[in-house]
Short mmCIF file of C-alpha atoms in Angstrom, two decimals:
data_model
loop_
_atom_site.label_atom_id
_atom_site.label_comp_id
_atom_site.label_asym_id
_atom_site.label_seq_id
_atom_site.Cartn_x
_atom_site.Cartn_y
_atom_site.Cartn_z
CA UNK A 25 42.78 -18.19 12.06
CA UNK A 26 39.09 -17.81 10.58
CA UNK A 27 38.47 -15.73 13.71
CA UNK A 28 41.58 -13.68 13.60
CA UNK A 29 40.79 -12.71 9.88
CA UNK A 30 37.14 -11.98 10.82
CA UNK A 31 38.30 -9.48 13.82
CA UNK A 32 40.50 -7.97 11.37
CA UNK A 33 38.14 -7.49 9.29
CA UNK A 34 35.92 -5.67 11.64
CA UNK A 35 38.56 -3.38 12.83
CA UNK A 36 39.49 -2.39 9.32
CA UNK A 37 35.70 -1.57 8.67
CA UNK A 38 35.07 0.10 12.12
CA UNK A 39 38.25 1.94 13.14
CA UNK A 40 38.58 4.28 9.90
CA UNK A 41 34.83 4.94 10.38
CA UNK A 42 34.84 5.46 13.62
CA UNK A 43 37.83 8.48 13.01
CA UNK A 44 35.46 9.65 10.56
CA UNK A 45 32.64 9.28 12.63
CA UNK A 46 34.05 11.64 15.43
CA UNK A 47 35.13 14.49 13.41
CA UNK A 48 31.41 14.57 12.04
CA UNK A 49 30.15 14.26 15.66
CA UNK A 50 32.58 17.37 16.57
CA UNK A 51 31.66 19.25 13.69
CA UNK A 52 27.96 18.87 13.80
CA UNK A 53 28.43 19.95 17.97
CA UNK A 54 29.24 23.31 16.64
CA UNK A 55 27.14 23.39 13.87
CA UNK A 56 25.89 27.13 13.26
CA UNK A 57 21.69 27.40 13.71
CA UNK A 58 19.23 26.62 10.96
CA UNK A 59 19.64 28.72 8.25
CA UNK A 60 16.25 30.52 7.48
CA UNK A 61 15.12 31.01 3.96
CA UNK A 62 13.84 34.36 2.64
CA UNK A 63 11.93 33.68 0.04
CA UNK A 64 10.59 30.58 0.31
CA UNK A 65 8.23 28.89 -2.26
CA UNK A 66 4.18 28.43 -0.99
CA UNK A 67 3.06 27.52 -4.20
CA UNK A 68 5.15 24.93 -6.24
CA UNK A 69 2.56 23.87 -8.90
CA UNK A 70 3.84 25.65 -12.46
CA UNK A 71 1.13 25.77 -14.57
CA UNK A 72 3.70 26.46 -17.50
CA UNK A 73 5.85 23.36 -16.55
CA UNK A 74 6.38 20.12 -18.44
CA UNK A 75 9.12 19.74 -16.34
CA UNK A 76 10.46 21.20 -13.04
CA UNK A 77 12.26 20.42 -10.14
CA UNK A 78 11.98 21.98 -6.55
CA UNK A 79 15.24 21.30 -4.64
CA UNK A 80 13.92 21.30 -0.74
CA UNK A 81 17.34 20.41 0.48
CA UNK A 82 19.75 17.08 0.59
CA UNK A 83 18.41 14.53 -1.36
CA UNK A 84 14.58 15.83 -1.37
CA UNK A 85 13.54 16.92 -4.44
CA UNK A 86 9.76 17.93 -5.77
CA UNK A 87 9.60 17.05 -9.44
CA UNK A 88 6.78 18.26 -11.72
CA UNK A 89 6.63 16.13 -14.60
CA UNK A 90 3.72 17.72 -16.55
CA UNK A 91 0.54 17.20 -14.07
CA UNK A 92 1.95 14.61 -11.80
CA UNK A 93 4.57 15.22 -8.85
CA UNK A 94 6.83 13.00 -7.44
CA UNK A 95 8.74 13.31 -4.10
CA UNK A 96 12.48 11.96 -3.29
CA UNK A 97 13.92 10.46 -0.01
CA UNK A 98 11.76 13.09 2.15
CA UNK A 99 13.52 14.29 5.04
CA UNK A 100 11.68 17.46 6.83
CA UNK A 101 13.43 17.31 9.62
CA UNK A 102 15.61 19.63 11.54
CA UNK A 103 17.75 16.90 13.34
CA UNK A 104 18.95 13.60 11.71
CA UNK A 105 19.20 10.80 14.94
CA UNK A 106 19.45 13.65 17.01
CA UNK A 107 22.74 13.91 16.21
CA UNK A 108 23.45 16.01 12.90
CA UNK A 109 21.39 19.30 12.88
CA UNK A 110 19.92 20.30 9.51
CA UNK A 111 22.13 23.62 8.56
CA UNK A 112 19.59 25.02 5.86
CA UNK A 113 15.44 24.88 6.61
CA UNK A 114 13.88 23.22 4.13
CA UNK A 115 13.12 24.47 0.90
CA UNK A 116 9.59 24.21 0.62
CA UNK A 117 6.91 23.19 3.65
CA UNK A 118 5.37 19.57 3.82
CA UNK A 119 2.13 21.35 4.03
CA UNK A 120 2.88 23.24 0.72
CA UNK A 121 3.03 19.86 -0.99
CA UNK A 122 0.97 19.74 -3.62
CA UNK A 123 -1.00 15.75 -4.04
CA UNK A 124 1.66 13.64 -5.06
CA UNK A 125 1.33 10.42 -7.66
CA UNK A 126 4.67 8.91 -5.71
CA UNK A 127 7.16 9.44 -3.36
CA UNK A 128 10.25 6.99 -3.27
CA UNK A 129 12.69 6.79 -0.72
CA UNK A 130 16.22 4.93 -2.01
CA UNK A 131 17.77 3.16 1.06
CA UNK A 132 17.43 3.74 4.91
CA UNK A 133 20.21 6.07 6.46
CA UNK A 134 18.57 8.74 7.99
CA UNK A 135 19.18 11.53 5.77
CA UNK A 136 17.11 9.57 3.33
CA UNK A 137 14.45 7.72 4.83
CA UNK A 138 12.78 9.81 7.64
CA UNK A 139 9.77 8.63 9.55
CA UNK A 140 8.87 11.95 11.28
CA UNK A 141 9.00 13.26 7.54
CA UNK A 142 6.81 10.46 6.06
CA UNK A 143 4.18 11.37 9.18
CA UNK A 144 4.03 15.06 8.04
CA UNK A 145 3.05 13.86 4.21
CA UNK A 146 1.26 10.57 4.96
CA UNK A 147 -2.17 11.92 3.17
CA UNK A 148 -0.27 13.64 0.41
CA UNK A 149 0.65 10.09 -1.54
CA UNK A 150 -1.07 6.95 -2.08
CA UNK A 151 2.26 4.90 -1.94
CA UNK A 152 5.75 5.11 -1.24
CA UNK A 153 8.42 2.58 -3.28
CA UNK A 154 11.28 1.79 -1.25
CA UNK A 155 14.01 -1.21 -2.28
CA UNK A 156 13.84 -4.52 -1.40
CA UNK A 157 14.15 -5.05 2.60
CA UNK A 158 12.68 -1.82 3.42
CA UNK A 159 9.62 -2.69 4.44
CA UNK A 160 10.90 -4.79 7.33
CA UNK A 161 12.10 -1.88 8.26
CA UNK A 162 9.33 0.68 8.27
CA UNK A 163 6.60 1.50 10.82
CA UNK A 164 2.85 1.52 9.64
CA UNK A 165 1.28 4.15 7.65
CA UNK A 166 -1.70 4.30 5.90
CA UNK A 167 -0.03 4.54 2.44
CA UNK A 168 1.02 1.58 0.58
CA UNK A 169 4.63 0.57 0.73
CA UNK A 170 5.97 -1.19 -2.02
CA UNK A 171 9.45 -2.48 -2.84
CA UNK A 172 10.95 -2.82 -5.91
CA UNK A 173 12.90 -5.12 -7.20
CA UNK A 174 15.69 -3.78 -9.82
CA UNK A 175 14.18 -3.11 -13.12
CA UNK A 176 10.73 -3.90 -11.69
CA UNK A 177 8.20 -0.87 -12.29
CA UNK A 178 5.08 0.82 -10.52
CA UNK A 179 3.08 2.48 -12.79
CA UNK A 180 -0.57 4.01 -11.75
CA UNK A 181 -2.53 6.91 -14.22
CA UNK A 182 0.88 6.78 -16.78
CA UNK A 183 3.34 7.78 -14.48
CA UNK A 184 5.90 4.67 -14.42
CA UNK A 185 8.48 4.63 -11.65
CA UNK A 186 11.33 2.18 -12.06
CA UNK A 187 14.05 0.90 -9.81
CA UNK A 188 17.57 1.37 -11.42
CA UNK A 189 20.67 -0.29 -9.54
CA UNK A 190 23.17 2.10 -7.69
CA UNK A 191 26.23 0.92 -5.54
CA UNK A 192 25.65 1.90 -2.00
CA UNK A 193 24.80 0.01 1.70
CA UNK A 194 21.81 -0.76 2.61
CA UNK A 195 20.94 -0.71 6.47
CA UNK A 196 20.17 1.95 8.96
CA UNK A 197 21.74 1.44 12.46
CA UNK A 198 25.22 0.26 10.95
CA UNK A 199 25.33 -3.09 12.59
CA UNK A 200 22.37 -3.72 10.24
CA UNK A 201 24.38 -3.46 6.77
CA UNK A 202 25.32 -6.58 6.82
CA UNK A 203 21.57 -7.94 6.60
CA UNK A 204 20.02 -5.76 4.13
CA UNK A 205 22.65 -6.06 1.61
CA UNK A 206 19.64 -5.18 -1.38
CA UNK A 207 18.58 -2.18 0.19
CA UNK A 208 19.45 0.95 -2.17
CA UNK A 209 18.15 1.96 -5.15
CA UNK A 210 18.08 4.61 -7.69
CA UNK A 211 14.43 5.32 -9.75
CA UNK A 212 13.47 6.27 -13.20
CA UNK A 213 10.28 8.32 -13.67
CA UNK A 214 8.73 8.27 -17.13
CA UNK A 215 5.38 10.05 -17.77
CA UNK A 216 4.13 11.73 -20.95
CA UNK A 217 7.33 11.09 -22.67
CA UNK A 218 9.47 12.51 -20.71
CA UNK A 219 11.83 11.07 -18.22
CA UNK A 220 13.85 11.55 -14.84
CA UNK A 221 16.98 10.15 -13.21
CA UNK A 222 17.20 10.08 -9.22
CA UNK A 223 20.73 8.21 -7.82
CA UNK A 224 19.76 8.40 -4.66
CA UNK A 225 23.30 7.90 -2.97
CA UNK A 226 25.36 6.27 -4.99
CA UNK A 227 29.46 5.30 -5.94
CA UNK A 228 30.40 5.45 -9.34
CA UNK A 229 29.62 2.42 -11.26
CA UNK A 230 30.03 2.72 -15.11
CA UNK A 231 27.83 -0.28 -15.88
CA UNK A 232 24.95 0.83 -13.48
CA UNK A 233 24.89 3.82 -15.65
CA UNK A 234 25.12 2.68 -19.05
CA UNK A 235 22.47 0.11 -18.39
CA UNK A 236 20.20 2.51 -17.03
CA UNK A 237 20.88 4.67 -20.24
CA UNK A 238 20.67 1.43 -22.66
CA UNK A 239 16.90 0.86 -20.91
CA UNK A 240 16.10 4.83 -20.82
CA UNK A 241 18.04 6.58 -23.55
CA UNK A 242 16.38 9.97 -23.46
CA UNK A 243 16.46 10.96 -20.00
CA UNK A 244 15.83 14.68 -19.71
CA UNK A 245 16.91 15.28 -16.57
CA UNK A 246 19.80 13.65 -13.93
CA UNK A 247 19.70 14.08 -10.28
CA UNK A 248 22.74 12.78 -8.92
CA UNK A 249 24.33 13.33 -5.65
CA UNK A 250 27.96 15.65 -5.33
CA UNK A 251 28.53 14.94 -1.87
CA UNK A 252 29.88 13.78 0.49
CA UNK A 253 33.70 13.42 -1.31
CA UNK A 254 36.05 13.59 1.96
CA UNK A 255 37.37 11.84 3.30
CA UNK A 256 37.81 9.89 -0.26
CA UNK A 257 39.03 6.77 0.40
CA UNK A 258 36.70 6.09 2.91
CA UNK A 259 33.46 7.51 0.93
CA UNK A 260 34.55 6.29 -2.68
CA UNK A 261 32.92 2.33 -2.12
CA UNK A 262 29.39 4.42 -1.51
CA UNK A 263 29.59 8.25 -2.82
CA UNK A 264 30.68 9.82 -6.21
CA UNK A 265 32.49 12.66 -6.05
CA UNK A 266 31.80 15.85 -7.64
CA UNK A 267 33.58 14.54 -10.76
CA UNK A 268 32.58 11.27 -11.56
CA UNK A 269 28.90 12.70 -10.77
CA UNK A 270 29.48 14.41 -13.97
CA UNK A 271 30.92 11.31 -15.08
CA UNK A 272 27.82 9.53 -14.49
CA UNK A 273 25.72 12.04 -16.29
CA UNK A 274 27.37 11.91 -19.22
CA UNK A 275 27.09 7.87 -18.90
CA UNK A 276 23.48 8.08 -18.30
CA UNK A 277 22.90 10.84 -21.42
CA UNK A 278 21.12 13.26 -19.87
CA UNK A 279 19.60 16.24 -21.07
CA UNK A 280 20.51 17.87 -17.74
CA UNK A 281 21.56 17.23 -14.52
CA UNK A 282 20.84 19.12 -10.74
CA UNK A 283 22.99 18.19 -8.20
CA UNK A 284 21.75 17.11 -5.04
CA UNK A 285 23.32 15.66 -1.63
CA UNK A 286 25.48 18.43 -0.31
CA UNK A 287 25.46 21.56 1.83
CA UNK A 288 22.22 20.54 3.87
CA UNK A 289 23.77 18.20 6.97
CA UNK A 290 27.66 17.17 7.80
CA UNK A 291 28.02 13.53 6.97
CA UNK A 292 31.70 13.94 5.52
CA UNK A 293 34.81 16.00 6.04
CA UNK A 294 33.84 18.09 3.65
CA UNK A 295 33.62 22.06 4.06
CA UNK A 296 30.36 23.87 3.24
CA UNK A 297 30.61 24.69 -0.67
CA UNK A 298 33.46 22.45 -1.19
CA UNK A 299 31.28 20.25 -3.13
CA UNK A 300 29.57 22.80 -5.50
CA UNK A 301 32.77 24.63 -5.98
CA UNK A 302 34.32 21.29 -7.22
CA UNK A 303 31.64 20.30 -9.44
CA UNK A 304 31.72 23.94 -10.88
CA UNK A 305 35.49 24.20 -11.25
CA UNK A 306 35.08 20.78 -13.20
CA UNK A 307 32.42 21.78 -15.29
CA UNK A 308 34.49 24.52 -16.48
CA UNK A 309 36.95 22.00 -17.36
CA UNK A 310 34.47 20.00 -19.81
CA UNK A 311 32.77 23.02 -20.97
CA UNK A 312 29.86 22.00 -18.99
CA UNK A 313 26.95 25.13 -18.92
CA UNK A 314 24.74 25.97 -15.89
CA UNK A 315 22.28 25.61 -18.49
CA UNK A 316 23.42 22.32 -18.68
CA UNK A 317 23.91 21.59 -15.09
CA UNK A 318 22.10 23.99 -12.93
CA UNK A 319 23.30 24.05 -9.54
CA UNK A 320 20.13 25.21 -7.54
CA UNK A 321 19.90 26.70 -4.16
CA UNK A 322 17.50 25.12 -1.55
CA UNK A 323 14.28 25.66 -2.07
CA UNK A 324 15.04 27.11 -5.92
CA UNK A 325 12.60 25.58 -8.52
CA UNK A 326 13.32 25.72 -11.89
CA UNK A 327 11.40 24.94 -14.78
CA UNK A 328 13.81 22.94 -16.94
CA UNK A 329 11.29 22.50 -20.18
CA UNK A 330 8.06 24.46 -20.40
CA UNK A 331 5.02 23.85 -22.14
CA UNK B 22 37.50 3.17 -12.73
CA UNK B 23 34.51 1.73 -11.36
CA UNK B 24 33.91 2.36 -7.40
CA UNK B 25 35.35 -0.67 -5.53
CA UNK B 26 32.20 -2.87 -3.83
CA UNK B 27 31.68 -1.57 -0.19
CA UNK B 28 32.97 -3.53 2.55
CA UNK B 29 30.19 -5.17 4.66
CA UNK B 30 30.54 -7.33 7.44
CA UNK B 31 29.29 -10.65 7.07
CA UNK B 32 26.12 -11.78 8.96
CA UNK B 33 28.70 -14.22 11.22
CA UNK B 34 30.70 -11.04 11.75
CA UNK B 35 27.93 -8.81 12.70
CA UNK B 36 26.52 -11.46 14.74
CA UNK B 37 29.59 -11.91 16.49
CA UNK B 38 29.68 -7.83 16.98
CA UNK B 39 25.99 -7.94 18.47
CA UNK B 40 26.97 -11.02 20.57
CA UNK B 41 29.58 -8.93 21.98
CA UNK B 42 27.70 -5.68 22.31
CA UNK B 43 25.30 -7.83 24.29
CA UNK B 44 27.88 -8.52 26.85
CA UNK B 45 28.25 -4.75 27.98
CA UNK B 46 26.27 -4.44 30.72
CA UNK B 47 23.64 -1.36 31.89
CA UNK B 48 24.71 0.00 34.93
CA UNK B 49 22.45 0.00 38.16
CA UNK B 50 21.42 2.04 41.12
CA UNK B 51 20.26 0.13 44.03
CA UNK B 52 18.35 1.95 46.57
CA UNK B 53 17.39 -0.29 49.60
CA UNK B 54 15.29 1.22 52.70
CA UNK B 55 18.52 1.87 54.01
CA UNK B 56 21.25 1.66 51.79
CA UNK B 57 22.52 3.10 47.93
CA UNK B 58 24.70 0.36 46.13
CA UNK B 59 25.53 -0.32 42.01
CA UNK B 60 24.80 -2.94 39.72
CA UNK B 61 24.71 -4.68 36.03
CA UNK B 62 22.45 -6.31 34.24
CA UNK B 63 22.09 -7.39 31.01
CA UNK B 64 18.98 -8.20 28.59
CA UNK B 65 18.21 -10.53 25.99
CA UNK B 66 15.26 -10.77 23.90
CA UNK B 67 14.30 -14.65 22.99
CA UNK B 68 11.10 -12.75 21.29
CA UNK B 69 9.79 -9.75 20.61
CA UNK B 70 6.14 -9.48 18.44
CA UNK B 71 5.75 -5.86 17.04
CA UNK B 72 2.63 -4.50 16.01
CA UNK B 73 4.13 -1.31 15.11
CA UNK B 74 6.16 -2.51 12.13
CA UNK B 75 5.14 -3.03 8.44
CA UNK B 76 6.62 -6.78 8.00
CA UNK B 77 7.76 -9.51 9.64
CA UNK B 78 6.35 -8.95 13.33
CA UNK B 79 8.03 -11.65 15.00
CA UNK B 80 11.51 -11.25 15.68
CA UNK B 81 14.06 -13.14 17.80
CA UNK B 82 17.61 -11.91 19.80
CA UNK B 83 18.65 -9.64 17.21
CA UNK B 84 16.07 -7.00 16.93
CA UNK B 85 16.25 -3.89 15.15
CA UNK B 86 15.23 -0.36 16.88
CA UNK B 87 12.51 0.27 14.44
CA UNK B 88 10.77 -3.11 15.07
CA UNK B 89 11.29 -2.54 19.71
CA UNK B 90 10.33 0.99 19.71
CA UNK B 91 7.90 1.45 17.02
CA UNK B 92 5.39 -0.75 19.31
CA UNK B 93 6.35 -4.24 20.20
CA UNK B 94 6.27 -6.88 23.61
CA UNK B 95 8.82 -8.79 23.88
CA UNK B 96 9.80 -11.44 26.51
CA UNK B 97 12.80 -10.87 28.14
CA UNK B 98 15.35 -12.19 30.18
CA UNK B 99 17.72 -10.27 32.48
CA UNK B 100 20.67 -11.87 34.57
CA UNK B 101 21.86 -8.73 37.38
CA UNK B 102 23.97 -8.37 40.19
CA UNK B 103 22.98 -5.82 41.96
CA UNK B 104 24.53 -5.45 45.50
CA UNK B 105 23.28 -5.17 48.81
CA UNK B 106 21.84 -9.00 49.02
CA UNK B 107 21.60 -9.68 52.35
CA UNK B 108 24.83 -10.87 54.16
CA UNK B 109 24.51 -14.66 53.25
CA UNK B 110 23.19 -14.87 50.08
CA UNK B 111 24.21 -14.08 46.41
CA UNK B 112 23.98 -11.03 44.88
CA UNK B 113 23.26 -12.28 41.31
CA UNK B 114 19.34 -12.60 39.91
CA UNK B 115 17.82 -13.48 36.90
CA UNK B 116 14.06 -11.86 35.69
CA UNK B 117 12.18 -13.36 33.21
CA UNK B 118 9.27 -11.05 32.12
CA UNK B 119 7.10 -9.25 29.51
CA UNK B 120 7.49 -5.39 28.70
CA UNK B 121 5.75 -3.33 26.14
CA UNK B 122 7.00 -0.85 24.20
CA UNK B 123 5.25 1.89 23.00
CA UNK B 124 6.77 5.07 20.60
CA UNK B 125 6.36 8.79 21.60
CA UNK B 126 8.52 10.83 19.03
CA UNK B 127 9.34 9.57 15.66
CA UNK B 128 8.07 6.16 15.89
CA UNK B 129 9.78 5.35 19.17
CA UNK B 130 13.71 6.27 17.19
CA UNK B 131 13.59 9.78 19.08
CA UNK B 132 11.88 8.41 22.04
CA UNK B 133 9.67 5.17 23.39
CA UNK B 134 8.58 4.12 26.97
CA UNK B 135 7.71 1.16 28.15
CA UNK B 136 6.31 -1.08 30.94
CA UNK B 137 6.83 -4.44 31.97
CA UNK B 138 6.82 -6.98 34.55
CA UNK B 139 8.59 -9.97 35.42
CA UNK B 140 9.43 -12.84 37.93
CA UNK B 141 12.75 -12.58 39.42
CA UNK B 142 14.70 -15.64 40.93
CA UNK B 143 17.10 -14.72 43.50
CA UNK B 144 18.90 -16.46 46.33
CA UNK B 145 16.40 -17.05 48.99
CA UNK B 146 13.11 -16.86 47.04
CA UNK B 147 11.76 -15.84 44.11
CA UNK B 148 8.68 -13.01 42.99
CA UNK B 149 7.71 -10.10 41.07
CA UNK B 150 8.57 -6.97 39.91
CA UNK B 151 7.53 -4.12 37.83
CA UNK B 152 9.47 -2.00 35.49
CA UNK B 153 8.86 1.60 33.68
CA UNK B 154 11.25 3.04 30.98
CA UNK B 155 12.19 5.58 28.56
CA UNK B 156 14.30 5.43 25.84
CA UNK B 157 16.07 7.48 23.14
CA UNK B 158 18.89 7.18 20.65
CA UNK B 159 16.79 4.68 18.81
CA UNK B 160 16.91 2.73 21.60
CA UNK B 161 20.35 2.78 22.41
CA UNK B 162 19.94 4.55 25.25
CA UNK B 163 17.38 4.80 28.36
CA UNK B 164 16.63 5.04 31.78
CA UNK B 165 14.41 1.91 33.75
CA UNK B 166 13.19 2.15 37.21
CA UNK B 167 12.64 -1.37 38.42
CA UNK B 168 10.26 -1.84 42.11
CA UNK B 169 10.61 -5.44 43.47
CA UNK B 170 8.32 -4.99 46.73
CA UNK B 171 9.56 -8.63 47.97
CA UNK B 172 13.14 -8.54 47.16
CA UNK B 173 15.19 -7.58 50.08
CA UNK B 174 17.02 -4.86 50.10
CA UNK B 175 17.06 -4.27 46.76
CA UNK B 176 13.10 -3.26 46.35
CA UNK B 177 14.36 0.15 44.13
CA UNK B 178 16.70 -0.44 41.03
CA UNK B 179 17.55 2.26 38.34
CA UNK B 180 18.91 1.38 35.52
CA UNK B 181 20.93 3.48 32.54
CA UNK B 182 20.07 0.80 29.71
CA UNK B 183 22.18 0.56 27.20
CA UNK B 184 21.67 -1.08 24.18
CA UNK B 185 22.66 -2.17 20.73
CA UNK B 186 19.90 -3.77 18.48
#
């Protein structure tokens, strides 16, 4: 009986993920080629910046938070397990980076934790914060790896970087999930008084978010993933949709919020631009601004408070 | 409403899956001095030690890509059948053996190789035998060219490995 309800259980996890699972294979197949950017950025550093973001694609993001810069779940790559090929280049070169106080990576699926991508920027930062069981996980480099316990900080020359609790899975080659149960995160950066919101990947959990806002309640800035939303009932125990991303920034009490997550590989059912379009359609509903919530293009920067 | 917690296996339940996944078998080529014939084998790893992984170097059975492929040696063992014993004896073998594996692309995920050798007991006698891989998928999948000079009939085995953890 025990074993009956265990293969059950196994076939009710694997068989709607493996339908899933196909389509993306199909649909990455015929994925159209890299998308080249025109004008990309070479020199990221704004000297009229207290704060600015750099979106170079998925959930990569170069923040400026007055002199110090912080990197999110690099991924450079143009081909996630050799199976999903990247549909936009990235937004900014890994050679363009300017020295960075951090870089933190929030669990270990591929389009978030790359280790081609942490070769191309190993000299750029002194450490990398990952979540707890990560390590285990990670080849050597010469930078220091450090997990982080929720709630626990790394701070080094006033930038503090804290880990934040998200709902998501850890693990990398499936099987794996079951193991590294800890492994996501979300981070809070805090330097000079100002601070920044990364969800990583994320579902939508009310109480994640109001304890991150009863611990940081003047966060200037949100990024929180928009995608993937389809198929829903499969993605809702791991991924926020469009809507309750907003939901979620107005739980945290942002200043602003950029989406991130979308448009950059196919890991859902989702069409290209269905996410954005949602999230704009629904921020017309709540009288939500683009000043409010810019939705950037890859490898836009935008200075969201200047000096 | 709050996001309902993810469904994750439990560690009996992925156990049980990797148990299973262990069962499917690599197929084999079998080139004698005067023959072509197929094969299986399987692989298990009592213990691997990586040197290419941050933490927690030694690992046992159930070992993930990252900690194989990013640099590791492990000691094997791999029951076969591969056909074409001579006419009397059994076609099944068992090798016991070290192999080293060493990344190439993306810490051995995108691609590793490795080399190895091992002792092989088969019916009628027992000895060495050498074996050279690569590997891709994180590991999943590969190709292995085994050379056992003093097994008869079988001195040539090639082997699409596949593999899961």
């Amino acid at each position: 009986m025990r074993a009956r309800s265990h293969i059950a259980l196994v076939l009710s996890l694997t068989l709607p993920g493996c339908g899933f699972a196909w389509r993306a294979l199909k649909r990455n197949l015929s994925a159209p080629p890299e998308r080249v950017l025109a004008h990309k950025i070479t020199e990221p550093i704004r000297p009229n910046a207290r704060l600015a973001a750099l979106w170079i694609g998925h959930a990569t993001v170069l923040l400026q938070i007055d002199d110090r810069f912080v990197l999110t779940d690099p991924v450079f790559v143009h081909t996630l397990s050799q199976a999903s090929p990247r549909l936009v280049e990235p937004g900014l070169d890994p050679e363009r980076l300017p020295p960075l106080a951090a870089v933190v990576v929030s669990h270990m699926h591929f389009d978030h934790l790359s280790f081609g991508s942490l070769d191309e920027i190993e000299q750029r930062t002194p450490v990398v914060l990952v979540p707890p069981g990560v390590r285990a996980n990670m080849p050597r480099y010469s930078f220091e790896i450090r997990e982080l316990e929720p709630w626990a900080s790394y701070e080094r020359d006033g930038l503090r970087v804290t880990a934040v609790p998200v709902q998501h899975v850890g693990g990398r080659y499936a099987l794996d999930a079951a193991f590294e149960t800890r492994a996501f995160t979300g981070y809070v950066f805090e330097y000079h008084g100002l601070s920044v919101y990364f969800g990583g990947d994320t579902a939508y959990i009310p109480s994640a978010f109001m304890a991150t806002r009863a611990r940081f309640p003047t966060l200037s800035l949100a990024l929180l993933p928009i995608c993937p939303d389809a198929p829903r009932d499969f993605m809702q125990y791991t991924h926020v949709s469009p809507n309750q991303a907003l939901d979620a920034f107005t739980l945290l009490g942002a200043r602003q919020m950029i989406p991130i997550h979308f448009d950059t590989y196919i890991n859902s059912d989702d069409a290209p631009g269905a996410c954005p379009n949602e999230l704009r359609a629904r921020m017309r509903a709540r009288g939500l601004s683009d000043e409010q919530v810019p939705i950037l293009a890859i490898g836009e920067q935008r200075v969201l408070i200047e000096k | 409403m709050p996001a309902p917690k993810p469904r994750v296996m439990s560690h009996a339940a992925a156990v049980g899956v990797w148990a299973a996944a262990q069962l499917v078998p690599s197929p084999l080529l079998v080139i004698g001095k005067e023959h072509v014939g197929g094969g299986v084998r399987w692989q298990l790893t009592p213990i691997l030690y990586s040197f290419g992984i941050t933490e927690r170097p030694w690992r046992t059975f159930l070992v993930s890509p990252i900690a194989r492929h990013s640099g590791s040696i492990e000691l094997h063992v791999s029951p076969e059948w591969a056909c074409c014993a001579p006419e009397d004896r059994s076609s099944w073998l068992v090798r016991a053996g070290l192999r080293l594996y060493l990344p190439l692309l993306e810490h051995g995920e995108k691609l590793s190789w490795s080399i190895g050798s091992a002792y092989y007991r088969a019916a009628g006698g027992g000895g060495a035998s050498f074996d050279l891989g690569l590997l891709t998928f994180n590991g999943a999948f590969g190709l292995n060219v085994t050379v056992s000079p003093w097994l008869a009939r079988r001195e040539l085995i090639s082997a699409l490995t596949i593999r899961l953890f």
